[in-house]
Short mmCIF file of C-alpha atoms in Angstrom, two decimals:
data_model
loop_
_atom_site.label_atom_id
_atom_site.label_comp_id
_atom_site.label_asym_id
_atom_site.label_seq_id
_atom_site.Cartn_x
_atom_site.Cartn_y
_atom_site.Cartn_z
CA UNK A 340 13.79 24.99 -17.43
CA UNK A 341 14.01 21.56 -16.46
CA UNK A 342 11.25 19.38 -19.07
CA UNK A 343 11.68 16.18 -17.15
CA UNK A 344 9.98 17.53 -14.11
CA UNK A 345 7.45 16.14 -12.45
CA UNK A 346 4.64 18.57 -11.20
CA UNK A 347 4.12 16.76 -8.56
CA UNK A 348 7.38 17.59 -7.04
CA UNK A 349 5.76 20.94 -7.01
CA UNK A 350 2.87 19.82 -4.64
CA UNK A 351 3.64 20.98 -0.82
CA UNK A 352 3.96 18.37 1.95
CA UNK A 353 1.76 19.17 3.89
CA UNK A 354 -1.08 18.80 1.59
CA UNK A 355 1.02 15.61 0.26
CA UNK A 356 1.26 14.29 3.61
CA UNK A 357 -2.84 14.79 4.16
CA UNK A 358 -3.53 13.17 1.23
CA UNK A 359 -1.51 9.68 1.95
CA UNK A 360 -2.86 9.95 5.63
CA UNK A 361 -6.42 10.31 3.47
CA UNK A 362 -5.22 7.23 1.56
CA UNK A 363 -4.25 4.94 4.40
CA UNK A 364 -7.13 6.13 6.51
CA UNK A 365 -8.94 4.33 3.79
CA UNK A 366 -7.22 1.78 3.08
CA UNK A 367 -8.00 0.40 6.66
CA UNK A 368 -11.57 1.25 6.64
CA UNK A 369 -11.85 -0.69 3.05
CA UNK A 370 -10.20 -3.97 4.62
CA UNK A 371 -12.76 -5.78 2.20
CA UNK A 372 -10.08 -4.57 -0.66
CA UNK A 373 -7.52 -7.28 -0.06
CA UNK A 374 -4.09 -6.68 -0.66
CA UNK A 375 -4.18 -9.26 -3.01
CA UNK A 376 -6.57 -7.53 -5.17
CA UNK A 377 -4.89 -4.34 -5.20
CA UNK A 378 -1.61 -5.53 -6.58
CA UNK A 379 -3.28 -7.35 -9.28
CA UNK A 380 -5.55 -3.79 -10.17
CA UNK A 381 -2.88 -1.53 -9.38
CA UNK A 382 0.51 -3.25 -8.70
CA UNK A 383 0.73 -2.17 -5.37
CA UNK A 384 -0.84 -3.34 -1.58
CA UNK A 385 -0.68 -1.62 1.87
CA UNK A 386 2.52 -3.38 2.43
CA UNK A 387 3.89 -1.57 -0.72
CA UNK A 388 3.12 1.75 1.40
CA UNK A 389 4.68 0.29 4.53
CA UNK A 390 8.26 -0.38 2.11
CA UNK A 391 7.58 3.17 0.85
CA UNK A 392 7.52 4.91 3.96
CA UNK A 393 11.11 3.24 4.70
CA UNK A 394 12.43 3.81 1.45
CA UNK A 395 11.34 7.25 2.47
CA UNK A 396 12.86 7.82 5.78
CA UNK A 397 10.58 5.85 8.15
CA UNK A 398 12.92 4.75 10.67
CA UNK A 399 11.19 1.70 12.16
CA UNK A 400 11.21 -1.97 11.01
CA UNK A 401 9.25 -3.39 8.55
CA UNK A 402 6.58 -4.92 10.97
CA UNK A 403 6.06 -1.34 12.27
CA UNK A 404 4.92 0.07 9.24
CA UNK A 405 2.83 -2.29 8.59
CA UNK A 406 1.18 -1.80 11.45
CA UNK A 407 1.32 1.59 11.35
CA UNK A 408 -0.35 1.31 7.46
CA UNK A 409 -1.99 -1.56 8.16
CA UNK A 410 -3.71 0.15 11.75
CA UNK A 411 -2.90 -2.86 13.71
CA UNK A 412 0.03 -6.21 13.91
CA UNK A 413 0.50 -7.71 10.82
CA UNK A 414 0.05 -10.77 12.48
CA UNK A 415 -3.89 -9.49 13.69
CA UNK A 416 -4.02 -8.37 10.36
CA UNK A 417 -3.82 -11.89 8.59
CA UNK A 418 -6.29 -13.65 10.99
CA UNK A 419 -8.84 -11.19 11.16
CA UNK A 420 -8.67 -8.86 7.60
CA UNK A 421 -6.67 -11.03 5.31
CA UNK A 422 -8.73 -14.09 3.10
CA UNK A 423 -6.66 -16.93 0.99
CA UNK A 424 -5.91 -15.68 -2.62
CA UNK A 425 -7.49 -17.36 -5.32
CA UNK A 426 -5.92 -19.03 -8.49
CA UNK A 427 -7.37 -15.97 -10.30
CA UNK A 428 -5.85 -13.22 -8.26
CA UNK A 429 -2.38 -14.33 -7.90
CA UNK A 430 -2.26 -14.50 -11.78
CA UNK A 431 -4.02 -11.11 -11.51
CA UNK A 432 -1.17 -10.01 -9.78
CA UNK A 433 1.56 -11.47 -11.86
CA UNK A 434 0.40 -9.81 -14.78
CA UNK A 435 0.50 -6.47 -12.79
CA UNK A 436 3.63 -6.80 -11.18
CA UNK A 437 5.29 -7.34 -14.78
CA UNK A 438 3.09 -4.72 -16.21
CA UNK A 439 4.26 -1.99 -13.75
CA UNK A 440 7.66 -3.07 -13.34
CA UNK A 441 9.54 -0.08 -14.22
CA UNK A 442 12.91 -0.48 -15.85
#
């Protein structure tokens, strides 16, 4: 028995696959959660997904998965969704990104 897996490696596709569609679904209904403000809670942003889906197969560029994660151009994105970060949450997010770097 291997003690180093990881459950979730046990969960099926399909129900993985609902579940990040569930995720990204809202994600762009909760634009009001800037990306921003998710790295510096959680150390990772919608474009984090979009690099995740290519590191996972995706076989389009990185400006189509953000728009496909993002539900529109990145471009549209920025001047309609997308506010300027504060002094507060870029150091937010500095302290997350070293806090979940992973070695």
């Amino acid at each position: 028995m291997d003690t180093n897996a990881d459950s979730l490696d046990a969960l099926d596709d399909a129900v993985a696959a609902a579940a990040f569609r569930r995720l990204v679904r809202h994600l762009r209904h909760r634009h009001d959660a800037q990306n921003i403000e998710l790295m510096g809670l959680a150390g990772f942003c919608r474009n984090c997904l979009a690099d995740w889906i290519r590191d996972g197969g995706y076989d389009g560029d990185k400006a189509a998965a953000r728009e496909l994660i993002h539900g529109m151009p990145m471009e549209r994105w920025k001047a309609t969704r997308q506010t300027p970060a504060t002094e507060e949450q870029l150091a937010a997010m500095e302290a997350s990104i070293a806090k979940n770097a992973q070695e």
